[in-house]
Coordinates of C-alpha atoms in Angstrom, one line a residue:
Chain A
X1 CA 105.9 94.9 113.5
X2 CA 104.0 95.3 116.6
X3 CA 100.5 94.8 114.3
X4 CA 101.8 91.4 113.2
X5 CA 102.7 90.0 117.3
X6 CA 99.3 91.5 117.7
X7 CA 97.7 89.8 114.9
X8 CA 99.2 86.3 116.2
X9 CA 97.7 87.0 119.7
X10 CA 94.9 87.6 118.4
X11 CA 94.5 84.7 116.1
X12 CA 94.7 82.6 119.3
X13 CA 92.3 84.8 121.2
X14 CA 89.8 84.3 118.7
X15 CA 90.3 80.5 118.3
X16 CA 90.4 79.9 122.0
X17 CA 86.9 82.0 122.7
X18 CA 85.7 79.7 119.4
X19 CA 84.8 83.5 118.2
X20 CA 81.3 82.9 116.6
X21 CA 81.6 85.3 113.4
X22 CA 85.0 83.7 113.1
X23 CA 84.0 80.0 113.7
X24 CA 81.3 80.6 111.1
X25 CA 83.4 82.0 108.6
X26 CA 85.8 79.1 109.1
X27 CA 83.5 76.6 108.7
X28 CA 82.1 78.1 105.4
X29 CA 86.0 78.1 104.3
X30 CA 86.5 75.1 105.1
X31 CA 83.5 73.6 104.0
X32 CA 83.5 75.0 100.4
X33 CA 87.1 74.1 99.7
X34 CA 86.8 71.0 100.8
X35 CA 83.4 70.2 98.4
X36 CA 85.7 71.9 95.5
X37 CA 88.3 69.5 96.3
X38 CA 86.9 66.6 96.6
X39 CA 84.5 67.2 93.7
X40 CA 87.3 68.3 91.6
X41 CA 89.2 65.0 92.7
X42 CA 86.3 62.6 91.8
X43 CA 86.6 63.8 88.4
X44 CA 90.0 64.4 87.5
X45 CA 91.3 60.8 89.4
X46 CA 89.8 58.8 86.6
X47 CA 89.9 61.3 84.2
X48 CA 94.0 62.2 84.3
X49 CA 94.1 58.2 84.5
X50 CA 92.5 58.0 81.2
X51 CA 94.7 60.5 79.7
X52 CA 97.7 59.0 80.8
X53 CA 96.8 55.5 79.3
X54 CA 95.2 56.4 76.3
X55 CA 97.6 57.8 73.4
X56 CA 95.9 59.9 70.9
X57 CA 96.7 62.7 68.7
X58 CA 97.3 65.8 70.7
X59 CA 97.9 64.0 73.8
X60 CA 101.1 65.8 74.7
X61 CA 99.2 69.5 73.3
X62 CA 96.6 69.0 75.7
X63 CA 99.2 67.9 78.6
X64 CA 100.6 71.3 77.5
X65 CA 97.5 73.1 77.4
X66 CA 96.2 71.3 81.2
X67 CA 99.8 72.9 82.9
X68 CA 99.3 76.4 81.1
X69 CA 96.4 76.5 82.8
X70 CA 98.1 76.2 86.2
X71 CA 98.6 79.8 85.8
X72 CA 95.4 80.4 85.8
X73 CA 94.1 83.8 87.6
X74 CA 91.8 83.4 89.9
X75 CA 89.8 86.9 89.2
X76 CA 89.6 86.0 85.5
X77 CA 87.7 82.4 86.7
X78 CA 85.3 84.7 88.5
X79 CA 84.8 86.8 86.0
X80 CA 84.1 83.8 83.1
X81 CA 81.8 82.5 86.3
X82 CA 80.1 85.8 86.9
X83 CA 79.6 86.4 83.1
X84 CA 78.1 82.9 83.2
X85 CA 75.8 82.7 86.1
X86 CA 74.9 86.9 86.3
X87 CA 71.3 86.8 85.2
X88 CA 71.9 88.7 81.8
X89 CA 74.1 85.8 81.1
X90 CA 73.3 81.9 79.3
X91 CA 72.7 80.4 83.0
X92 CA 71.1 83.5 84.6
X93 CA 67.7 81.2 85.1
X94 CA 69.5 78.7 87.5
X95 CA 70.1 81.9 90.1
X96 CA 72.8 80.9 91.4
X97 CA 75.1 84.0 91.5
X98 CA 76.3 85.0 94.9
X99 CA 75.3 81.8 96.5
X100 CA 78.3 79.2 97.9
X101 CA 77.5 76.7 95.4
X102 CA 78.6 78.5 92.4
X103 CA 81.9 79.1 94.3
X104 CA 82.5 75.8 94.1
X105 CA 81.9 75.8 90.9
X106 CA 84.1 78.4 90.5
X107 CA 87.3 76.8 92.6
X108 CA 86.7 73.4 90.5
X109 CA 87.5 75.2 87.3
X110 CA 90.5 76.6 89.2
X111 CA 91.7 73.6 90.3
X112 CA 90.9 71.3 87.9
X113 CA 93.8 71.9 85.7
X114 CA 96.4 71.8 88.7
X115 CA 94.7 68.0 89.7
X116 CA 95.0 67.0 86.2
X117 CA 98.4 67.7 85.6
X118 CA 99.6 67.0 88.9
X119 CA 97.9 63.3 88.7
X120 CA 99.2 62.7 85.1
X121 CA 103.0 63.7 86.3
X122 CA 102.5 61.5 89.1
X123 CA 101.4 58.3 86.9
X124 CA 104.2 59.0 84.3
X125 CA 106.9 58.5 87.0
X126 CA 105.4 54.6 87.7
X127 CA 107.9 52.1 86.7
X128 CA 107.0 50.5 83.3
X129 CA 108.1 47.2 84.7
X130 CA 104.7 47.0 87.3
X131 CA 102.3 48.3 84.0
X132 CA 103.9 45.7 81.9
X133 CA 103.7 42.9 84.8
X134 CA 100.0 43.6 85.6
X135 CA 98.9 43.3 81.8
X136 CA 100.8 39.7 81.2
X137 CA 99.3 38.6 84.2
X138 CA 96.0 38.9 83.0
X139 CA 94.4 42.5 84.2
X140 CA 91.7 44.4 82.5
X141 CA 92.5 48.0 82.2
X142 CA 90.5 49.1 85.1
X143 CA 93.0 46.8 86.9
X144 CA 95.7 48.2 85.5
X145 CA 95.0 51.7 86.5
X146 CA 94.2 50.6 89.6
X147 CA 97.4 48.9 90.3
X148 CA 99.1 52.0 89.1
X149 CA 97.2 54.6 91.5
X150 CA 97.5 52.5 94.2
X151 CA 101.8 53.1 93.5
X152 CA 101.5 56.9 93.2
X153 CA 99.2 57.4 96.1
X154 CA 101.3 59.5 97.5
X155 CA 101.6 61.4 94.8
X156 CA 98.0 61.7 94.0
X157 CA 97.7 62.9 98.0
X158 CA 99.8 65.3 97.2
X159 CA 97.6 66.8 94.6
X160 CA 94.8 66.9 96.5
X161 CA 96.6 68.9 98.9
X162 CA 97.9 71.4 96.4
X163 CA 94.5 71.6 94.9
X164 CA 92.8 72.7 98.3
X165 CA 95.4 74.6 99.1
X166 CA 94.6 77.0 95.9
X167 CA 91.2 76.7 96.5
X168 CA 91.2 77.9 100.0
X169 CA 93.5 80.4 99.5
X170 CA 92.2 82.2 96.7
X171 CA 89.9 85.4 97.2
X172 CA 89.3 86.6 93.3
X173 CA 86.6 83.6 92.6
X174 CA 84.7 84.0 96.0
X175 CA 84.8 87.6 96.2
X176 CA 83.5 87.9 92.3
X177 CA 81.3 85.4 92.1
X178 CA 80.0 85.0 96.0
X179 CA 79.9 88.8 96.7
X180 CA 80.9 88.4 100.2
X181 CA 77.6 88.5 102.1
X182 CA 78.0 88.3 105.7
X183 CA 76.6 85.0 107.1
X184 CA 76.4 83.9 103.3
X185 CA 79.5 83.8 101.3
X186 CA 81.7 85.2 103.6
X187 CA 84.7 83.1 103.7
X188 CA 88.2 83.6 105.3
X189 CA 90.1 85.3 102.6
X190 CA 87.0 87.9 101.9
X191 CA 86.5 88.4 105.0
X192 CA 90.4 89.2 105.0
X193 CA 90.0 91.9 102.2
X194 CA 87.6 93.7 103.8
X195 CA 88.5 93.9 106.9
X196 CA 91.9 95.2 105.3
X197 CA 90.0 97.6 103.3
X198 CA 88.6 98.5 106.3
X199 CA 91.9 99.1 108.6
X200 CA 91.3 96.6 110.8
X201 CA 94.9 95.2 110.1
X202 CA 95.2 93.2 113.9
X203 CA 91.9 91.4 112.4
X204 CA 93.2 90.4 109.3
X205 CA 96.2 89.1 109.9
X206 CA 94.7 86.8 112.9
X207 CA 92.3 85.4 110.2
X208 CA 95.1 84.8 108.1
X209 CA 96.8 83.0 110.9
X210 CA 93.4 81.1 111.1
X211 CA 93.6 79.9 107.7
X212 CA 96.8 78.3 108.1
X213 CA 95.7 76.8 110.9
X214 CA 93.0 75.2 109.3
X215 CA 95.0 74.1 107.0
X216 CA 97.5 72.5 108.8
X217 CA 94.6 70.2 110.3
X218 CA 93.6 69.1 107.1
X219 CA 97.1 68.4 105.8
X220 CA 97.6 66.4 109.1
X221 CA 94.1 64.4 109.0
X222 CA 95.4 63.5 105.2
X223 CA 98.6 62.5 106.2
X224 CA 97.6 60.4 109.0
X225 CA 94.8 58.8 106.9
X226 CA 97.2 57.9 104.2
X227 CA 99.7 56.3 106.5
X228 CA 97.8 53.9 108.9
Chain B
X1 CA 96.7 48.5 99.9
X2 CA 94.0 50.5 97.8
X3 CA 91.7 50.1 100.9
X4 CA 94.2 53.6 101.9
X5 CA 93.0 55.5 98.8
X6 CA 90.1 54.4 99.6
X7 CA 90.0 55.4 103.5
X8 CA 91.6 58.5 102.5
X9 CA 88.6 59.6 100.5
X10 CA 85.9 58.3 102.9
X11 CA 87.8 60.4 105.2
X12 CA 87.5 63.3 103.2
X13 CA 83.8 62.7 102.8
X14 CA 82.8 62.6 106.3
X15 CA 85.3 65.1 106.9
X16 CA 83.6 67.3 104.0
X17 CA 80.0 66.3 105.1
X18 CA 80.3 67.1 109.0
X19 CA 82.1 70.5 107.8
X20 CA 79.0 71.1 105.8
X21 CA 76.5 69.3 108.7
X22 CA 78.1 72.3 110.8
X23 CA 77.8 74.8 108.3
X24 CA 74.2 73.6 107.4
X25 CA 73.2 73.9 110.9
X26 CA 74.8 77.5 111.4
X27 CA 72.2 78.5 108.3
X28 CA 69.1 76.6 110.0
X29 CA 69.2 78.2 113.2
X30 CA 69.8 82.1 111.4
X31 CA 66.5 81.4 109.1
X32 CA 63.5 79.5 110.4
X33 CA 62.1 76.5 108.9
X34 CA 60.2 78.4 105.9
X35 CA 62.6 79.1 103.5
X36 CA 62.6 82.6 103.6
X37 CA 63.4 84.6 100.6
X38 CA 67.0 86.4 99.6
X39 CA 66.5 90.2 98.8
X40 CA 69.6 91.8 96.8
X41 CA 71.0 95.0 97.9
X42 CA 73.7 96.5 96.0
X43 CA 75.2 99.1 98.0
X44 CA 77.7 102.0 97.3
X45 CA 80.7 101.5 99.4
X46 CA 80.4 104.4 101.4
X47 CA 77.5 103.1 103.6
X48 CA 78.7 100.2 103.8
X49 CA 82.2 101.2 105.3
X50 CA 80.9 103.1 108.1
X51 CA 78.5 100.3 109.5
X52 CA 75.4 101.7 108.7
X53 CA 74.0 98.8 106.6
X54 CA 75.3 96.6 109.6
X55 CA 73.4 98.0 111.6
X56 CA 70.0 98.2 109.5
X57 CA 70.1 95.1 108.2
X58 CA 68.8 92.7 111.4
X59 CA 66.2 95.2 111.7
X60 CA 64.8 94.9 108.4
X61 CA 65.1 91.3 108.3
X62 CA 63.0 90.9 111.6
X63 CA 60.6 93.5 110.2
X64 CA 60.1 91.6 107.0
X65 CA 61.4 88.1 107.6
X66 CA 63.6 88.1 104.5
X67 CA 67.0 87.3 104.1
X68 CA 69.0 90.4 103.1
X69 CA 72.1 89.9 101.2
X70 CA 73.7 93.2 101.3
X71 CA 76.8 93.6 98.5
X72 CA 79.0 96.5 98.5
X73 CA 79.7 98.1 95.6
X74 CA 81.4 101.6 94.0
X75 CA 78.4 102.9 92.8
X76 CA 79.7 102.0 89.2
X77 CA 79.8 98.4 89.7
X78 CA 76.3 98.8 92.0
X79 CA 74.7 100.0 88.9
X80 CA 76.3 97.5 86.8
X81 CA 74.8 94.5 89.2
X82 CA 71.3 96.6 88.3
X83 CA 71.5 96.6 84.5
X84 CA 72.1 92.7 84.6
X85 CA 69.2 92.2 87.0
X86 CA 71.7 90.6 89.6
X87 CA 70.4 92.6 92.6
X88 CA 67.0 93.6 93.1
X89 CA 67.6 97.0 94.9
X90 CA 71.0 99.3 94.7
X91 CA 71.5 102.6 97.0
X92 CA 73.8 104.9 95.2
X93 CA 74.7 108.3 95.2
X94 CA 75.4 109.9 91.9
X95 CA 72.3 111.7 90.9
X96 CA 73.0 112.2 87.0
X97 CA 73.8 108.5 86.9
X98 CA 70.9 107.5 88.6
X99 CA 68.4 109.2 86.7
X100 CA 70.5 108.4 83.5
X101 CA 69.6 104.5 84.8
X102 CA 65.9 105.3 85.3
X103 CA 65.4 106.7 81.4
X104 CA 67.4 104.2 80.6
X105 CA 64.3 101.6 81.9
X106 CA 66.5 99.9 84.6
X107 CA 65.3 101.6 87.4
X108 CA 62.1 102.0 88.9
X109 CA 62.0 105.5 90.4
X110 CA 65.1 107.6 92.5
X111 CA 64.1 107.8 96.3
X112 CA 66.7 109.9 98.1
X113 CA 66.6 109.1 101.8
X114 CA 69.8 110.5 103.4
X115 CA 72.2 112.8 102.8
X116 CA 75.4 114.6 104.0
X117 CA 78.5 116.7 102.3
X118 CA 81.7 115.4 100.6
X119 CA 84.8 116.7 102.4
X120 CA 87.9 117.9 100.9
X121 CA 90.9 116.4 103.6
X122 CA 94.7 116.4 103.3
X123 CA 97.6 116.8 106.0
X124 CA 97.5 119.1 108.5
X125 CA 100.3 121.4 107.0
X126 CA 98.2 122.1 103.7
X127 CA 100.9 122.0 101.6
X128 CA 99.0 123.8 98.4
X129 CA 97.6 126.1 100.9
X130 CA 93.5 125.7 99.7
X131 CA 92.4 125.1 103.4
X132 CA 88.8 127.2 103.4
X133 CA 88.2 127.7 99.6
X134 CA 85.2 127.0 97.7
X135 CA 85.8 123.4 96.4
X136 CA 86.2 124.3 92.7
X137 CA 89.1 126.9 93.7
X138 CA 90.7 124.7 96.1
X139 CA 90.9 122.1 92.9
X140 CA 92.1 125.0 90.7
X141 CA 94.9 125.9 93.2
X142 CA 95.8 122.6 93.6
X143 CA 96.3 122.2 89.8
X144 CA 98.6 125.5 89.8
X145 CA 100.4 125.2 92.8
X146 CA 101.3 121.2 91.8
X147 CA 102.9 120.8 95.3
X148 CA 100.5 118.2 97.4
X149 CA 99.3 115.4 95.8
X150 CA 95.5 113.8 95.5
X151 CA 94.7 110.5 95.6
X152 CA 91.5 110.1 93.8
X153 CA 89.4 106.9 93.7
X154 CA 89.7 106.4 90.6
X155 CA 87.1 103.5 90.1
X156 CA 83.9 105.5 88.5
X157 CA 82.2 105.5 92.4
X158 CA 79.5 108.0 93.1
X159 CA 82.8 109.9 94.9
X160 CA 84.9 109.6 91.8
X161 CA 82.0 111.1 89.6
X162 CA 81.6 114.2 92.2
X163 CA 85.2 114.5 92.1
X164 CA 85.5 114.4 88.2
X165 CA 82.4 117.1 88.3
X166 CA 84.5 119.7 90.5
X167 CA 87.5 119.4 88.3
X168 CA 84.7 120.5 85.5
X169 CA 83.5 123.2 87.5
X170 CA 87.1 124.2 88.4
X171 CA 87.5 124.5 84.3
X172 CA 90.0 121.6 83.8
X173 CA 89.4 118.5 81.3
X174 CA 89.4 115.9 83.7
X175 CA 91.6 114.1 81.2
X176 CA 94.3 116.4 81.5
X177 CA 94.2 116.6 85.3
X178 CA 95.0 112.4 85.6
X179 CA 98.0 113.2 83.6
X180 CA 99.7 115.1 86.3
X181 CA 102.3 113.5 88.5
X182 CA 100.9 114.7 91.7
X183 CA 97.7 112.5 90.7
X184 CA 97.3 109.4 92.2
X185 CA 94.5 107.1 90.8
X186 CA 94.4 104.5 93.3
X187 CA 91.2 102.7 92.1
X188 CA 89.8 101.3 95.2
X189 CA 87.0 101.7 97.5
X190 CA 86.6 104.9 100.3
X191 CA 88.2 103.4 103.5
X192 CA 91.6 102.4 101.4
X193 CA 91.6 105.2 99.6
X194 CA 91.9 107.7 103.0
X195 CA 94.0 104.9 104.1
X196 CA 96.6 105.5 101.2
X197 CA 95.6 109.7 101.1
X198 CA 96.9 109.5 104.6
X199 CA 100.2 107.4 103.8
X200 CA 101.2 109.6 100.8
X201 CA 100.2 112.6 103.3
X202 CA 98.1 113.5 100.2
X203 CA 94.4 115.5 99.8
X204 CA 91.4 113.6 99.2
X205 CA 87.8 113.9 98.3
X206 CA 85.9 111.9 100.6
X207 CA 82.2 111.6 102.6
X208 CA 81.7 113.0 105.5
X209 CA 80.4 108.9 107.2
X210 CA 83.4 107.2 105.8
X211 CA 86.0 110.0 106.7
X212 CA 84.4 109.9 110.5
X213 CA 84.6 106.0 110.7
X214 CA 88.2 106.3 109.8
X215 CA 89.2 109.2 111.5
X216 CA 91.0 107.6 114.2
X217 CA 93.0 105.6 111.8
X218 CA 94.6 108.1 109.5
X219 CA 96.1 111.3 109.9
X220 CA 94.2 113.5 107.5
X221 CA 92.4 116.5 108.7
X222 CA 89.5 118.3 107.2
X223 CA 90.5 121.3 104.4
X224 CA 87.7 122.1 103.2
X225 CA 83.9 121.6 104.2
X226 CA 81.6 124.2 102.5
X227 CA 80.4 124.5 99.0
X228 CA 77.2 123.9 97.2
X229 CA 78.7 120.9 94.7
X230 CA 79.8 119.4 97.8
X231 CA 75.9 117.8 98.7
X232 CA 76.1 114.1 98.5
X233 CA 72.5 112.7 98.6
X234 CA 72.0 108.8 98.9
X235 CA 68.9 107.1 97.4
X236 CA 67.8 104.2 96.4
X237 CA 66.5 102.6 93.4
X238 CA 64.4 99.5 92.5
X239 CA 65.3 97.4 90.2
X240 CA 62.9 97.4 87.0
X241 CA 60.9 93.6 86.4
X242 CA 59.9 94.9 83.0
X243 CA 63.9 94.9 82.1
X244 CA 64.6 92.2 84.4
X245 CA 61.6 90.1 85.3
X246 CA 63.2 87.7 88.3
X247 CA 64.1 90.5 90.2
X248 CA 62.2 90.6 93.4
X249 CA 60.0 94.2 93.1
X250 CA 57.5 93.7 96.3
X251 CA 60.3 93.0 98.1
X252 CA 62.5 95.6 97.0
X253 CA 59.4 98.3 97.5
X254 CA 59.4 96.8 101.1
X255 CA 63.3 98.1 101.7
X256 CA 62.7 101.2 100.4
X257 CA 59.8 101.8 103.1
X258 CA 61.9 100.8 105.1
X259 CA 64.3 102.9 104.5
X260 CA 62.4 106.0 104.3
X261 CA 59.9 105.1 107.6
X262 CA 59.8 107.7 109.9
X263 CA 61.7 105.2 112.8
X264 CA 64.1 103.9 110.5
X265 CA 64.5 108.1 109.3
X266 CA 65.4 108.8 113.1
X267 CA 67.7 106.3 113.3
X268 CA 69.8 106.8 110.3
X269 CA 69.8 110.6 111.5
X270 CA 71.0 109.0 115.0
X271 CA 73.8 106.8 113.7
X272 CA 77.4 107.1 114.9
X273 CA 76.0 110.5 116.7
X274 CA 77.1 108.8 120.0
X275 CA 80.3 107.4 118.4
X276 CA 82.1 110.5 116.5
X277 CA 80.1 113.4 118.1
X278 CA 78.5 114.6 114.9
X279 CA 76.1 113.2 112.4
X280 CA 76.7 110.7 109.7
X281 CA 73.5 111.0 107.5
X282 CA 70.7 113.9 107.8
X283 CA 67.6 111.9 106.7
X284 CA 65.1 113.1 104.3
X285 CA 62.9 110.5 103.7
X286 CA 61.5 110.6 99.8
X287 CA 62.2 114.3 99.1
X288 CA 65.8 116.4 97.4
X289 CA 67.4 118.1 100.0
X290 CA 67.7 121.6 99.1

């Protein structure tokens, strides 16, 4: 117990000295998660919108298929990525394993499927009433969707939120496919294995502690942004 | 109204761009303007643990002014990272393996350049009673008496090969011995593995550098420290362009110079001398140790 009240000082010793290694590390976090995110938003926005207004066969298989994959484990996206990008592999040439862009990469595919669903979920519960008032008054689909994100903003906020949440969590896609080079790929929750691996338990927990933190500031930035 | 979606975006732009700005700058000011060039190291877990690459790696950087990206690896998965031409240099220790690589074509040529002994380590109490044996009687007493358990890496490192080869020279099928209860594959890296050893009060076979870096976090002792199999010789290996032609070969060549230069010899002799009162790695710079 005394490791974990160690830890927490710790955590605010290091973010009070704005620890360099740490701040670095952080950043790196922060930053990757954050491109994953949005990247992963940009896409999956319109792209759960045009599933949700389109019907077609196998609609309601793929919105089966899109949630199964919310189980997906992180260490078996690394792998598919690794297999992918490892120089042996079909997109060896680009070079790109153990570099922080193919971990983005790798955290889109993760959360890709939770954005999706998520989105879709969210436009389903939209009262009919506003879809069917917007159409006899004249608006073009894009209109329509429009009107319909702008009611399940919240929602779609929400998802986001998840979304980063699993990206910056996870530690199977960055250690696999980033390799965890120090001032390179090194990102919070790597940096967290090893230094378990290592012993250095006071450490680890305090960069845990970090990465809620971070978290927190992100989910209050988001919230604040959404409400003014 | 959709001016918020929007604004919540932007927001996450800039927010995502300065973030990045921050990070970008942290990168500029490590590496100067040229863009220098990455070098791959795979490296076995066991130097890495103990701080050794840490430690080497600035210097080699400055030397050469390339970026060293410095992976740790069980000596399994190091020469994995080889065959697919993902690194451009690995530093193992598992000779047979090695030279199996080289004939193979994957490798260039083996250069040891450190060395030091496996240790066998358990509690204190030596519950199986082997403290002093040779290593291959020690395993063979272990397998008789049952009482004590191992914890063995279990993840096809350089130290799980060693350890498989003493069970051989002990004359047991290695398959057998995992079937035993009081055999504990925990299939992780060095510094764990002690870590759980230590838990389970259990024996271990581990090298000498990680077993010193760790000593004042578990409560394992040495049992037994003498015996020919028990040599653990480091080396390191460039990766082959003919099999893999992106791989960097000048710059790997350059690491290996490095390593086995006479001033970076001394100081890999030197390192954690002043720290755990004994020495880590005995260099030997291109040659067997004998």
């Amino acid at each position: 117990m005394t490791e974990i009240w160690q830890g927490f000082i710790k955590a605010i010793e290091l973010i009070v000295s704005l620890d360099p290694e740490v701040m670095e590390i952080a950043g790196r976090s922060l930053g990757i998660s954050m491109t994953s995110c949005l990247l992963a938003s940009l896409v999956c926005i319109p792209l759960a919108s045009l599933i949700y207004f389109h019907n077609f066969p196998g609609k309601r298989v793929l919105i089966n298929i899109i949630q199964t994959f919310f189980s997906l484990p992180t260490v078996c996206v690394g792998l598919f990525v690794f297999v992918l990008f490892s120089r042996a592999g079909p997109l060896g040439g680009t070079n790109l394993l153990f570099t922080p862009t193919v971990m983005v990469l790798g955290q889109m595919i993760l959360i890709t499927p939770i954005l999706l669903g998520l989105i879709i979920s969210a436009l389903s519960g939209v009262d009919k009433a506003i879809l069917d008032t917007a159409i006899s008054l004249g608006a073009s689909g894009f209109q329509v969707a429009a009107v319909v994100l702008r009611e399940v903003r919240y929602a779609v906020l929400a998802a986001i939120i998840m979304g980063f949440g699993r990206a910056i969590s996870e530690v199977g896609i960055a250690l696999m496919v980033g390799g965890n080079i120090r001032g390179f790929t090194r990102v919070i929750t790597t940096a967290i294995s090893l230094e378990t691996s290592k012993g250095e338990l006071e450490l680890s927990l305090a960069l845990g502690m970090i990465l809620i933190f971070l978290a927190l500031v992100v989910n209050v930035t988001l919230n604040r942004v959404q409400q003014r | 109204m959709r001016y918020k979606v929007i604004g919540s975006l932007v927001a996450v732009i800039v927010l995502t761009s300065l973030v990045l700005g921050v990070v970008g700058c942290g990168d500029s000011t490590a590496s100067p303007l040229p863009p220098q060039e990455r070098l791959r190291v795979a490296t076995t877990t066991s130097l890495y643990d103990t701080g050794l690459w840490g430690y080497l790696e600035p210097m080699f950087e400055e030397q050469y002014n390339v970026e060293l990206d410095v992976m740790y690896a069980g000596t399994g998965k190091a020469l994995e990272y080889g065959r697919r031409g993902d690194v451009d240099v690995i530093t193992v220790h598992s000779k047979a393996r090695e030279e199996q690589f080289i004939i193979e074509g994957y490798g260039v040529t083996r250069v040891p350049f450190a060395y030091n002994y496996f240790l066998i380590v358990g509690p204190a109490a030596d519950p199986a009673g082997i403290r002093g044996l040779i290593p291959e009687d020690a395993f063979k007493k272990l397998m008789e008496a049952g009482s004590g358990s191992f914890v063995s890496r279990g993840d096809d490192s350089g130290t799980h090969g060693k350890e498989k080869a003493i069970w051989t020279a002990a004359g047991f099928d290695y398959e057998t011995v995992r079937k035993a209860e009081w055999y504990i594959e925990g299939g992780t890296g060095m510094g764990p593995t002690l870590m759980m050893a230590s838990e389970k009060q259990a024996y271990t076979l581990t090298d000498t550098g990680t077993f010193l870096a760790y000593k004042g976090k578990i409560d394992l002792v040495v049992i037994v420290d003498k015996g020919d199999i028990l040599l653990n010789v480091y080396s390191a290996i460039a990766i082959n362009p003919e099999e893999n032609p992106k791989t960097k070969i000048d710059l790997a060549n350059n690491l290996i110079s490095f390593l086995t230069s006479p001033e970076i010899q001394e100081l890999i002799g030197n390192y954690g001398v002043e720290e755990y009162g004994m020495q880590l790695f005995t260099p030997c710079a291109g040659a067997e140790p004998q």
